[in-house]
Coordinates of C-alpha atoms and ligand atoms in Angstrom, one line a residue:
Chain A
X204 CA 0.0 0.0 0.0
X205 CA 1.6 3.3 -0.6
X206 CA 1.4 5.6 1.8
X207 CA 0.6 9.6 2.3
X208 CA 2.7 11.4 4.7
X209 CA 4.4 14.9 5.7
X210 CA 7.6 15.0 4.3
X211 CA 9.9 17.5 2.9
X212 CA 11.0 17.8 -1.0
X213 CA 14.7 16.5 0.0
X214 CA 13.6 13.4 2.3
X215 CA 10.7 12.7 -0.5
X216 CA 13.6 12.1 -3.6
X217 CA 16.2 10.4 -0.9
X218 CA 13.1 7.6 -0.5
X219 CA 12.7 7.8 -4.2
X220 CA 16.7 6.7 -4.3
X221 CA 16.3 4.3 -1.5
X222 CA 13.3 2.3 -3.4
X223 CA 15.0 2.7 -7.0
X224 CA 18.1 1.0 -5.2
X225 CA 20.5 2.0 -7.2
X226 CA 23.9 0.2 -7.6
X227 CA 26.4 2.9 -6.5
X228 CA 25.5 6.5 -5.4
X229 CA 28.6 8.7 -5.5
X230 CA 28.3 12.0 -3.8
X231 CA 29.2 15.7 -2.0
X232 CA 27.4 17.2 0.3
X233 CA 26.6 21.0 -1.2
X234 CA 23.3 23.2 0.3
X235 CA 20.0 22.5 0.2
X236 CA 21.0 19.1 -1.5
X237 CA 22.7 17.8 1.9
X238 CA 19.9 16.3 3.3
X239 CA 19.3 14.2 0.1
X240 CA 22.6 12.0 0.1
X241 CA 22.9 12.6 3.8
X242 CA 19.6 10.5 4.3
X243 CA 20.6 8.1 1.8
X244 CA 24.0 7.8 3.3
X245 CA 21.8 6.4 6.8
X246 CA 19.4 3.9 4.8
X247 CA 23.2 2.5 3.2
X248 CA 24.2 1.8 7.0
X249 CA 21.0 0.5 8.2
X250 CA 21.5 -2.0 5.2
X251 CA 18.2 -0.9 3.3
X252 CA 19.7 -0.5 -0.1
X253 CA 22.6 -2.7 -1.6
X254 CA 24.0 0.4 -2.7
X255 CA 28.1 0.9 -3.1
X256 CA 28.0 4.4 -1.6
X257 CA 31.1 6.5 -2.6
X258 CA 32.3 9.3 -0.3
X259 CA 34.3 11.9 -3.0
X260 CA 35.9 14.7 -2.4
X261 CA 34.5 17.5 -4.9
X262 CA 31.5 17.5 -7.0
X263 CA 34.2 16.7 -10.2
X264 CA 34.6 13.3 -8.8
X265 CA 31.4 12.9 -7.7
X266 CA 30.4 12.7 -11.0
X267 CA 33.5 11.5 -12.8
X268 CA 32.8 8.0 -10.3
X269 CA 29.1 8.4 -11.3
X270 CA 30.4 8.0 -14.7
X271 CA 32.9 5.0 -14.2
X272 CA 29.9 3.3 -12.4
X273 CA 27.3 3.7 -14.8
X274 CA 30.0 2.7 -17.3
X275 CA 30.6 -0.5 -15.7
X276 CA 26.6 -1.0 -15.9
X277 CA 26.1 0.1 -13.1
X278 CA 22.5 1.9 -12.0
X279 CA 24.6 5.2 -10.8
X280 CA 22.8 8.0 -9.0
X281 CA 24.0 11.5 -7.5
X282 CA 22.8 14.5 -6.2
X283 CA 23.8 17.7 -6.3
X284 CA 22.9 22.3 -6.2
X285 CA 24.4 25.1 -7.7
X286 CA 28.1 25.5 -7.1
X287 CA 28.3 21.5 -7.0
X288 CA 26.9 21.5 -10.6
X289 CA 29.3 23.6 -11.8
X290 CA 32.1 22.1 -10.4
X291 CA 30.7 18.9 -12.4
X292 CA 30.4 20.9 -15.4
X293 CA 33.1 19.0 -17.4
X294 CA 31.8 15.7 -16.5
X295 CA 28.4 16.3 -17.5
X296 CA 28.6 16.7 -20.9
X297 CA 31.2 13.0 -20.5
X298 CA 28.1 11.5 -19.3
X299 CA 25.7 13.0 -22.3
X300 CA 28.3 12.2 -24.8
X301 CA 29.3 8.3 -23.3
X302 CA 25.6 8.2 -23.3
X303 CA 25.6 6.7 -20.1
X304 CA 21.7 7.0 -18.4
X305 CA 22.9 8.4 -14.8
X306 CA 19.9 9.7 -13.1
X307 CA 19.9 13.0 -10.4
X308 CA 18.6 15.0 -8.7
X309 CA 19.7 18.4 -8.6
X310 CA 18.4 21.0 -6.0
X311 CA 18.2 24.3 -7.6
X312 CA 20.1 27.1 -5.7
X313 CA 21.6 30.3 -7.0
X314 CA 25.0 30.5 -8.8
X315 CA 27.8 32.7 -7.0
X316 CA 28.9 35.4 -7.2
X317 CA 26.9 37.2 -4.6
X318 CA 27.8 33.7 -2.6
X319 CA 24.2 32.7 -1.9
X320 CA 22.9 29.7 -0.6
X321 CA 18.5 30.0 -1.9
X322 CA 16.6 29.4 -5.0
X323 CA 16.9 30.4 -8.5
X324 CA 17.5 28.3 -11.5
X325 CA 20.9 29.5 -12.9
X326 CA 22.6 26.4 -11.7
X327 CA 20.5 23.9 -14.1
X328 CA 19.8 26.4 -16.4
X329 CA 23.6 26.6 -17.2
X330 CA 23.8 22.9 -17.6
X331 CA 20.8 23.2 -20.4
X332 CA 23.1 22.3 -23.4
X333 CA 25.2 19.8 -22.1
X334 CA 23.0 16.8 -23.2
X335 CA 21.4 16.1 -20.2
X336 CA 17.1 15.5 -19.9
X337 CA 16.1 18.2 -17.6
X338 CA 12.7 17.5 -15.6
X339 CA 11.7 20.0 -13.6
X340 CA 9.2 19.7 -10.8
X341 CA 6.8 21.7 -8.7
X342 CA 6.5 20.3 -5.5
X343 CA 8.1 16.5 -3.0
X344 CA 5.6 15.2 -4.8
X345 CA 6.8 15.8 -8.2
X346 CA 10.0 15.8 -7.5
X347 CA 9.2 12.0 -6.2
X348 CA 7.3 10.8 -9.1
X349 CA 9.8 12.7 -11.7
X350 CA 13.0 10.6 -10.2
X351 CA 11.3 7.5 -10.1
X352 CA 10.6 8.1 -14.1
X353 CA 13.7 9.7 -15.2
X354 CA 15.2 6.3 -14.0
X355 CA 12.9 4.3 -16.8
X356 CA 13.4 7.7 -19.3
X357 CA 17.5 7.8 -19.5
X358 CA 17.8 4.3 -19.4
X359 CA 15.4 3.4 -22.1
X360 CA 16.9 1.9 -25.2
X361 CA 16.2 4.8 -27.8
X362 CA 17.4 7.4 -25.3
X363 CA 20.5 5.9 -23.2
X364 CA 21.0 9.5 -22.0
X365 CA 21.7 10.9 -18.4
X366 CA 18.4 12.9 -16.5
X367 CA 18.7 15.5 -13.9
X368 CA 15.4 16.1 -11.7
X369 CA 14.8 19.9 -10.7
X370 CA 13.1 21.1 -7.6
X371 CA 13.6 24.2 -5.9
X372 CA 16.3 24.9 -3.3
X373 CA 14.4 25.3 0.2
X374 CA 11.0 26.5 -1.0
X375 CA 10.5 23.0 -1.6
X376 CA 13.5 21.0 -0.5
X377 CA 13.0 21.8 2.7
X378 CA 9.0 22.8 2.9
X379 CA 7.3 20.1 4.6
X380 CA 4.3 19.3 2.3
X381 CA 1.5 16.2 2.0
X382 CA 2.9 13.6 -0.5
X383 CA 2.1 10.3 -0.9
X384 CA 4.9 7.2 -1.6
X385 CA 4.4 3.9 -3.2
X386 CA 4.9 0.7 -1.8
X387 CA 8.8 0.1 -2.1
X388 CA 8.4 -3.4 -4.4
X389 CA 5.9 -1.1 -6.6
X390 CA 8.9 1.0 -7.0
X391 CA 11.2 -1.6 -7.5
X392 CA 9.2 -3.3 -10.1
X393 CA 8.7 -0.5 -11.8
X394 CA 12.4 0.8 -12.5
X395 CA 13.5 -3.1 -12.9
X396 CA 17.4 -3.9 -13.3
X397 CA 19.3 -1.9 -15.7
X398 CA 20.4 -4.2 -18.6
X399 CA 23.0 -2.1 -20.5
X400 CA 23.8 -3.4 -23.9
X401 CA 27.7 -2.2 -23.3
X402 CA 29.9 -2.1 -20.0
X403 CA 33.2 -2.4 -19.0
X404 CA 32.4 -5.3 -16.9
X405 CA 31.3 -7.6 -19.7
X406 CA 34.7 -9.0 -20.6
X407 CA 33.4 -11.2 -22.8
X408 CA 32.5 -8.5 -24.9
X409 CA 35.1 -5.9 -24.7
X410 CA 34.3 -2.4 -25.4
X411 CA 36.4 1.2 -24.5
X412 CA 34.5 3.9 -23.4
X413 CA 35.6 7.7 -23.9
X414 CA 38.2 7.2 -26.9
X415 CA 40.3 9.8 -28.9
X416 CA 37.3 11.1 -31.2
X417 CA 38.8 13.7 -33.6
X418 CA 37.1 15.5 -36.5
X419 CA 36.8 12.3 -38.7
X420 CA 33.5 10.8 -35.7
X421 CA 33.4 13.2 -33.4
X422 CA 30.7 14.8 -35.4
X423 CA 28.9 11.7 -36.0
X424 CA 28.9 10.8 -32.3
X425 CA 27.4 14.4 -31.8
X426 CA 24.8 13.6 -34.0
X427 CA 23.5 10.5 -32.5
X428 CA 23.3 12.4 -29.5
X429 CA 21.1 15.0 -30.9
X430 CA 18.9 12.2 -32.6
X431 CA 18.6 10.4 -29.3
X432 CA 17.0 13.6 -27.8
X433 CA 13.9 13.3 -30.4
X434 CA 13.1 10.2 -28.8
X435 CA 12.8 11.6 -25.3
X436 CA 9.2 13.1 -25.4
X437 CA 7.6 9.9 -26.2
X438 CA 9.5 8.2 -23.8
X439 CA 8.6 10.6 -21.3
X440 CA 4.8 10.1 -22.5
X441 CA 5.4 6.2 -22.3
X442 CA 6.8 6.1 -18.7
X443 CA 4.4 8.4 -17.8
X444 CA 1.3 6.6 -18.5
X445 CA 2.4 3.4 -17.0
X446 CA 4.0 5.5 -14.2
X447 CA -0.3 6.4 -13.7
X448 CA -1.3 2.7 -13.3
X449 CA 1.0 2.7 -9.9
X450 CA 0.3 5.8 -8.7
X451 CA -3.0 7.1 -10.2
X452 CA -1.2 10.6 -10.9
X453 CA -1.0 11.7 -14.6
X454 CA 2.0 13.5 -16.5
X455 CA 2.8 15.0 -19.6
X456 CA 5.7 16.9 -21.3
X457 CA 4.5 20.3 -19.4
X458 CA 1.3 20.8 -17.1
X459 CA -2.1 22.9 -18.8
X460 CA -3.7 25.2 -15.8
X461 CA -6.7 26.5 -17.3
X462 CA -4.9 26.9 -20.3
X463 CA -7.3 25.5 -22.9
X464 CA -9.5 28.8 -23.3
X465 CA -7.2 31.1 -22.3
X466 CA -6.4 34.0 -23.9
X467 CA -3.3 35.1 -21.2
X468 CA -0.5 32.6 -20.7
X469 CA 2.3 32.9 -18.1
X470 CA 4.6 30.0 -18.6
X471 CA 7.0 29.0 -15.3
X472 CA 8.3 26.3 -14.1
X473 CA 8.6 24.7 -10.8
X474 CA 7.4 25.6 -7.2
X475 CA 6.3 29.5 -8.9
X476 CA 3.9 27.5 -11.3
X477 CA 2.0 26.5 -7.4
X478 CA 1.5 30.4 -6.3
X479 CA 0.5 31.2 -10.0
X480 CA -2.0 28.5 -10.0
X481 CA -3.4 30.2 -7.2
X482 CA -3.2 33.5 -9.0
X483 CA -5.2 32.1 -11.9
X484 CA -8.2 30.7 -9.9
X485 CA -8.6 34.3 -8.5
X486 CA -8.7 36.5 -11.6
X487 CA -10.9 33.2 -13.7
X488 CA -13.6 34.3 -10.5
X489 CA -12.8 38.4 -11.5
X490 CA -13.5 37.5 -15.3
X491 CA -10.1 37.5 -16.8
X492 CA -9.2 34.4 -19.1
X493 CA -5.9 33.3 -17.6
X494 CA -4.0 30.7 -17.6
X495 CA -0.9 28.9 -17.5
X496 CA 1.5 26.5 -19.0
X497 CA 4.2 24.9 -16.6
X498 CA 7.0 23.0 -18.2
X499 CA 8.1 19.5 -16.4
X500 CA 10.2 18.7 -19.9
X501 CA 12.8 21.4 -20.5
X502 CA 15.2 19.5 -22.3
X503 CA 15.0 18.2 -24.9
X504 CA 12.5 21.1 -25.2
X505 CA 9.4 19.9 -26.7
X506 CA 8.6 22.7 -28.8
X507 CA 5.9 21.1 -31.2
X508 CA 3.7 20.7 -28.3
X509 CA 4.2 24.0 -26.3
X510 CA 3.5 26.0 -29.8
X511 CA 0.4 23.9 -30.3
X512 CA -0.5 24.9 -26.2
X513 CA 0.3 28.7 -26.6
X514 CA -1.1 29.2 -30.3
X515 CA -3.6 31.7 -30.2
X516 CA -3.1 33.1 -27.0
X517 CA -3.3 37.0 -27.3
X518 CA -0.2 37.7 -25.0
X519 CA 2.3 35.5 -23.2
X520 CA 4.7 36.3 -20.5
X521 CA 7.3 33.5 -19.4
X522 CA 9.0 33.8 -16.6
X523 CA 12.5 32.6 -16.2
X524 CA 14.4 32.6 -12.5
X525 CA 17.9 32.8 -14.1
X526 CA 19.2 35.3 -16.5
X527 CA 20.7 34.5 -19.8
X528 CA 22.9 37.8 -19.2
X529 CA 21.4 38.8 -23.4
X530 CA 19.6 41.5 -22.5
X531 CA 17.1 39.6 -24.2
X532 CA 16.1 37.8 -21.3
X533 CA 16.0 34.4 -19.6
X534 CA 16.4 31.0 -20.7
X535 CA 13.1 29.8 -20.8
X536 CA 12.1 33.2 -22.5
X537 CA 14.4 32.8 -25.6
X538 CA 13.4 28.8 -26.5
X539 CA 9.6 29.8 -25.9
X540 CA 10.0 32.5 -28.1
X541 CA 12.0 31.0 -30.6
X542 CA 9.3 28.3 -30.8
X543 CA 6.0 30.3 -31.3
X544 CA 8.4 32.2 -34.1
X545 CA 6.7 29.6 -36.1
X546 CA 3.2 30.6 -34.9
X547 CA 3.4 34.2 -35.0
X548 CA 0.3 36.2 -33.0
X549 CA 1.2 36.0 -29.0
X550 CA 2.9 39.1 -27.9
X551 CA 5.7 37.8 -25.7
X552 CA 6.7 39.1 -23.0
X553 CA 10.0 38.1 -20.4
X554 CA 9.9 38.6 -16.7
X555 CA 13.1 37.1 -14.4
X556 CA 12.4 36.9 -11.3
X557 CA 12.9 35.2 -7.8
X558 CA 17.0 35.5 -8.0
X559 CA 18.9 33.8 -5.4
X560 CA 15.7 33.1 -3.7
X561 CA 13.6 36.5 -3.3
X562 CA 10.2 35.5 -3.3
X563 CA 7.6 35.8 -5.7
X564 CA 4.1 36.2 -4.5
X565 CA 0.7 36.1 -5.9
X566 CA 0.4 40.0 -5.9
X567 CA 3.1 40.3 -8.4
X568 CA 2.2 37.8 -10.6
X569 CA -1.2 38.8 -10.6
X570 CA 0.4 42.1 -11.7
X571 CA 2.1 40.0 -14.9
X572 CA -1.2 39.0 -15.7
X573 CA -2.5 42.5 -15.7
X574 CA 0.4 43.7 -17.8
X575 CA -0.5 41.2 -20.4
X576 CA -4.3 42.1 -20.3
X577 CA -2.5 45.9 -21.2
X578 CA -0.6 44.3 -24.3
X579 CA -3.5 42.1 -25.2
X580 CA -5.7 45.4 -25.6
X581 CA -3.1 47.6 -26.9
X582 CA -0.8 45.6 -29.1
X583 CA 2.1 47.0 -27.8
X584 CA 5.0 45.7 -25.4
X585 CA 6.6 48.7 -23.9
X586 CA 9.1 46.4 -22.0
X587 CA 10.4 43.2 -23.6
X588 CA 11.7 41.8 -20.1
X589 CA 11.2 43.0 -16.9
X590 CA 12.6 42.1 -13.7
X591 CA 10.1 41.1 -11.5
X592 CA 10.4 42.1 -7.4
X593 CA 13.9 43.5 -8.1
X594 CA 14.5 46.7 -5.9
X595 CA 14.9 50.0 -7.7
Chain B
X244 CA 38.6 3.6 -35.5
X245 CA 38.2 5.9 -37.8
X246 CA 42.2 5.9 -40.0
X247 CA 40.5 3.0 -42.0
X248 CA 39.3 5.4 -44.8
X249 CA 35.5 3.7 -44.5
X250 CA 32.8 6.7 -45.1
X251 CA 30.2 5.2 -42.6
X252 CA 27.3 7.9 -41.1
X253 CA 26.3 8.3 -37.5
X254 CA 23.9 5.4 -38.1
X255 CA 26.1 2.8 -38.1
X256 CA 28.5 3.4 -35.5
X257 CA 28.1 2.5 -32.2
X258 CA 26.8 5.3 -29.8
X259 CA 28.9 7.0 -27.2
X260 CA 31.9 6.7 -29.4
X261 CA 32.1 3.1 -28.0
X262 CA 34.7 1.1 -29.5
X263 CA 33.4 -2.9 -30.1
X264 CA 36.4 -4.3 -30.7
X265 CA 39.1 -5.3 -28.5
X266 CA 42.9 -3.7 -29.3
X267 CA 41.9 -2.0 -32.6
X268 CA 44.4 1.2 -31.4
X269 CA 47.0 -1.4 -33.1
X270 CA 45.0 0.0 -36.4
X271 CA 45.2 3.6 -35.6
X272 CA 48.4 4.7 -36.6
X273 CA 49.6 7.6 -34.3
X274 CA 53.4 7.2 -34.7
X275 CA 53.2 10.7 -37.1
X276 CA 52.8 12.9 -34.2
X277 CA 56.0 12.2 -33.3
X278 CA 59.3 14.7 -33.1
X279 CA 62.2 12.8 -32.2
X280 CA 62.4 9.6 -33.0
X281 CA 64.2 6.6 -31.0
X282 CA 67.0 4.8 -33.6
X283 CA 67.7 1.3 -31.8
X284 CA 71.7 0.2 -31.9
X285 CA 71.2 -3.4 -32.6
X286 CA 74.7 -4.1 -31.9
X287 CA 75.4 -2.9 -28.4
X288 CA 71.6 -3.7 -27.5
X289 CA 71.7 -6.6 -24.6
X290 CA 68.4 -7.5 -24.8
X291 CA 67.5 -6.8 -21.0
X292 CA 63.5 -5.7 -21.7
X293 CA 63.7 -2.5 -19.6
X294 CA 62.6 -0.4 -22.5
X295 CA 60.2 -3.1 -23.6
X296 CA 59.1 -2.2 -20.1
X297 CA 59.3 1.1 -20.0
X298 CA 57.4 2.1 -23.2
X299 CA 54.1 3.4 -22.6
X300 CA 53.3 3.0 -26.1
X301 CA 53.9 -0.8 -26.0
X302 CA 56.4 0.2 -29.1
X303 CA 59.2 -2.4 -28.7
X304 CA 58.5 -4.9 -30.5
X305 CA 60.0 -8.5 -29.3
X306 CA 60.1 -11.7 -30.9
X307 CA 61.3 -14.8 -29.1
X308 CA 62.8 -12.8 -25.7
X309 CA 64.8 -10.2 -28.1
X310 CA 64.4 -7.0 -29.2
X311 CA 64.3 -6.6 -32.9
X312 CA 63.0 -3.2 -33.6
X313 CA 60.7 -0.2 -32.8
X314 CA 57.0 0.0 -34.0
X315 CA 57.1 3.6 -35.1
X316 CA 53.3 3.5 -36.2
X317 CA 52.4 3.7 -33.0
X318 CA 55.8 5.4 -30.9
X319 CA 55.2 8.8 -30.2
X320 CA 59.1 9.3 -29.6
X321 CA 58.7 10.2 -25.8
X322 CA 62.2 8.8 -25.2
X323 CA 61.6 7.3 -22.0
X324 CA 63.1 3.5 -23.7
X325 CA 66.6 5.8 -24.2
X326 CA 66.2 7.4 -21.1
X327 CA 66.2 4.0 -19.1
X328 CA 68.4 2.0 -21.1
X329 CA 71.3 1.2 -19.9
X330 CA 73.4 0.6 -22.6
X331 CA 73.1 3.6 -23.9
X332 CA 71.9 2.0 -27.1
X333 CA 68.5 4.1 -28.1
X334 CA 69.7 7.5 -29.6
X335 CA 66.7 9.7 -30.1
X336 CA 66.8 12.1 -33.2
X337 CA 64.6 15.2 -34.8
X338 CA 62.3 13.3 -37.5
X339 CA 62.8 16.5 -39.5
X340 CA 66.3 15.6 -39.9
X341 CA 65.9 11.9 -40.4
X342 CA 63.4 12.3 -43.3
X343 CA 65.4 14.6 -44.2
X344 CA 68.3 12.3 -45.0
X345 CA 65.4 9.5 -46.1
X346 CA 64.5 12.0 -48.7
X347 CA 67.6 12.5 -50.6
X348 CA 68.8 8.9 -49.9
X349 CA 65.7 5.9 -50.0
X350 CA 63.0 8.7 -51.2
X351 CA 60.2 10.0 -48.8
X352 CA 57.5 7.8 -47.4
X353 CA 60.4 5.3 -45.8
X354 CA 59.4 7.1 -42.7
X355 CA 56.8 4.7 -40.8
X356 CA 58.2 1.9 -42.5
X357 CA 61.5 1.7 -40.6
X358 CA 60.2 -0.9 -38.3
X359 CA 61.3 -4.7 -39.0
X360 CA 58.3 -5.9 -41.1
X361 CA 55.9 -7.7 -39.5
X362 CA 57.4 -8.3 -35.6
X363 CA 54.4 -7.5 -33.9
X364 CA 54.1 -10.5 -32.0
X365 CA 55.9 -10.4 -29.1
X366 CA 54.0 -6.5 -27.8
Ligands
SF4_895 S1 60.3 6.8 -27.7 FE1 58.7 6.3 -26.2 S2 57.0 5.5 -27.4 FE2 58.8 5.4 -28.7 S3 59.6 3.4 -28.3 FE3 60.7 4.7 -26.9 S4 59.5 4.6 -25.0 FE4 58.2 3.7 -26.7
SF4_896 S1 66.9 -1.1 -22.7 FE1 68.6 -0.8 -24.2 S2 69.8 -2.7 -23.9 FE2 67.9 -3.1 -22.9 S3 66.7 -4.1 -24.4 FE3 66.2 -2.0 -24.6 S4 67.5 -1.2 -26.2 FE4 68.4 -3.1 -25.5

């Protein structure tokens, strides 16, 4: 019987790793991820997992081990925030390109410099090309369900590529929230073993990992990986629906709130798409026709479907809680942009907010709603991107 | 993998840049990136194996517990075998200047066939 309990976003993914079981988890403690590893590190002593559990001594090698594991055939987990991303920045894109289907979780916390230790998304948002799937999610409970999946997604035969799961750095990693857990065989069944097709530990079938690759494959090599990526959405759909059967909770590529007969869109993505879903119930009662579209799949970016979503809105803000540093605004901004370039109509609008964890409350995005109403009725956008909450 | 000259497309390699088949560097020829190149003394060579050791490269090639050459396809002329030898028998000298001399004298190309023919057996 699964079970429904108060728990916190970090405790909820390290009983997602302690149920997936994974073979070797290698890992550094960096805030607010701590908790996750440290947890898992206590269900490794009590015996509760068969898990080799590597203590490293920098991020770098957290991953670098992550990758000899996982090229060995091993089911190879980590966790990780922020600075402890970067630091594995090298490694990341080894992983993508070795195409080897790592899963973790990453804890998203603000990039230094100001040092800072709270949310925003500039540490996953900066790891957005390097190959990896990027699943972002809203609340313990996503965050739950989306590492349990991403487990099935990068390790499924047409994909074979490493997943990172998103949830925001103390808002929910450390917000104690209602969220309910499967029974641990459920779990277990559901992930199965991981049967590579290539490791280093099948000697009878030699293979080397991470050769020379100059300009007569490395190209090739590339290209497989960006083929491999097409394949991801329908994966994600796949695991998804047979990730409903155990759990009776339904996901997509990104989440529709009142979107369908909306003519106002604000795009977000994690625990902000929760305080804007509040925002959007209140102006539906005052009469406005808002709504909102909150990605779960950023990467690969499933474009097709978030055109088809936004198409014939009459003005659409995203907002992004990093800053692509353009002056063009944010991340999320640019790709949802680019995208409805091929359905042209929305006026599009870019607000970054919540930096390094200022908070963003239902007042101010109410206000982005309003603004949109503005450029809805006036057909003009007097500022392209705005930064939301900032201090003048 | 990839010296063979075969024009395959990303389809048909294996992902990852995984490599399917065991010691196919022997195939990859890297002995051209080399600047000095080690020239083996036959005659005061005493056949101890320290550079056979030594070689990183697994460039000494050995047949029936003697050296009889050097594979330069695949030395990259770090001259750690002449460092370590000790008979003094491996002198290691600028490539320019040897195909140099192979130029005027045997004609070019002579360069990555300086190796006894066929003594890969004993690497
Ligand atoms: S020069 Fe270096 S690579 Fe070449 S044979 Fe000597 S030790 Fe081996
Ligand atoms: S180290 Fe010198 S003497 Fe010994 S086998 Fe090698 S070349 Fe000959």
């Amino acid at each position: 019987m699964s079970k429904r309990v108060a728990i916190t976003g970090n405790e909820a993914v390290a009983q997602a790793m302690r149920q997936i079981n994974p073979d070797v988890v290698a890992a550094y403690p960096i805030t607010p991820q701590t908790e996750i590893v440290q947890i898992f590190s206590t269900f490794v002593a009590d015996g509760n997992v068969d898990t080799e559990f590597v203590t490293v001594e920098s991020e770098h090698s957290a991953m670098s081990a992550t990758i000899g594991a996982s090229a060995a055939g091993a089911r190879a987990m980590t966790a990780t925030s922020s600075q402890g991303l970067a630091l594995m920045w090298e490694m990341l894109y080894i992983a993508a390109g070795l195409r080897l289907p790592i899963v973790a979780p990453v804890v998203n916390r603000a990039l230094s410099a100001p040092i800072n230790i709270h949310c925003d998304h500039s540490d996953t948002m900066g790891a957005r090309d390097s190959g990896w799937v990027q699943i972002y999610s809203e609340n313990a409970q996503e965050a739950y369900d989306n590492l349990i999946q991403a487990v099935r997604i990068a390790e499924h035969a047409d994909v074979q590529i490493p997943a990172m799961v998103c949830m925001d750095g103390f808002i929910v990693s450390h917000g104690m929230e209602n969220a309910e857990l499967l029974d641990d065989h459920v779990v277990r069944s559901f992930v199965g073993q991981r049967t590579p097709r290539h490791s280093l530990l099948d000697v009878d079938n030699p293979a080397t990992f991470g050769a020379l690759d100059f300009a007569d494959w490395y190209f090739e090599h590339r290209r497989q990986l960006a083929d491999a990526q097409t394949y991801v959405k329908g994966v994600v759909l796949d695991v998804a629906k047979e990730f409903a059967k155990i759990s009776g909770r339904n996901y997509g590529l990104f989440e529709s709130y009142r979107l369908d007969d909306a003519e106002l869109a604000v795009v977000v993505l994690n625990s902000a798409a929760g305080t804007a879903k509040a925002v959007v119930d209140d102006l539906r009662q005052q009469g406005m026709k808002a709504g909102l579209l909150k990605i779960r799949l950023f990467r690969p970016f499933p474009h097709d479907e978030i055109v088809a979503a936004l198409a014939g809105k009459k003005a659409i803000a995203v907002l992004d809680r990093a800053d692509g540093l353009s002056t063009m605004g944010g991340p999320v901004f640019v790709d949802v942009r680019s995208a409805m370039y091929d359905a042209p109509g929305p006026k599009m609008v870019n607000y970054i907010y919540g930096l390094g964890g200022r908070d963003v409350d239902t007042e101010q995005i109410a206000g982005v709603y309003w603004d949109l109403a503005r450029i809805a009725e006036t057909g003009k956008v007097t500022s392209p991107v705005t930064y939301l909450g900032v201090r003048e | 993998m990839s010296a063979n000259g075969k024009q395959k497309g990303w389809k048909d390699v294996p992902i990852g840049g995984l490599i399917l088949e065991a010691g196919s560097s022997d195939k990859y020829e890297t002995g051209d990136w080399r600047t000095y190149r080690p020239v083996w003394d036959q005659e005061k060579c005493r056949h101890c194996m320290i550079c056979w050791i030594y070689c990183p490269d697994s460039s000494i090639l050995v047949r029936e517990g003697k050296v009889v050459g050097i594979d330069y396809k695949h030395c990259k002329g770090c001259g750690i075998c002449a460092h370590e030898c000790p008979a003094k028998c491996i002198d290691m000298r600028l490539e320019t200047e040897l195909e140099a001399g192979e130029a005027e004298g045997a004609g070019a190309g002579a360069r990555c066939c300086a190796k006894s023919g066929g003594e890969a057996g004993g690497k």
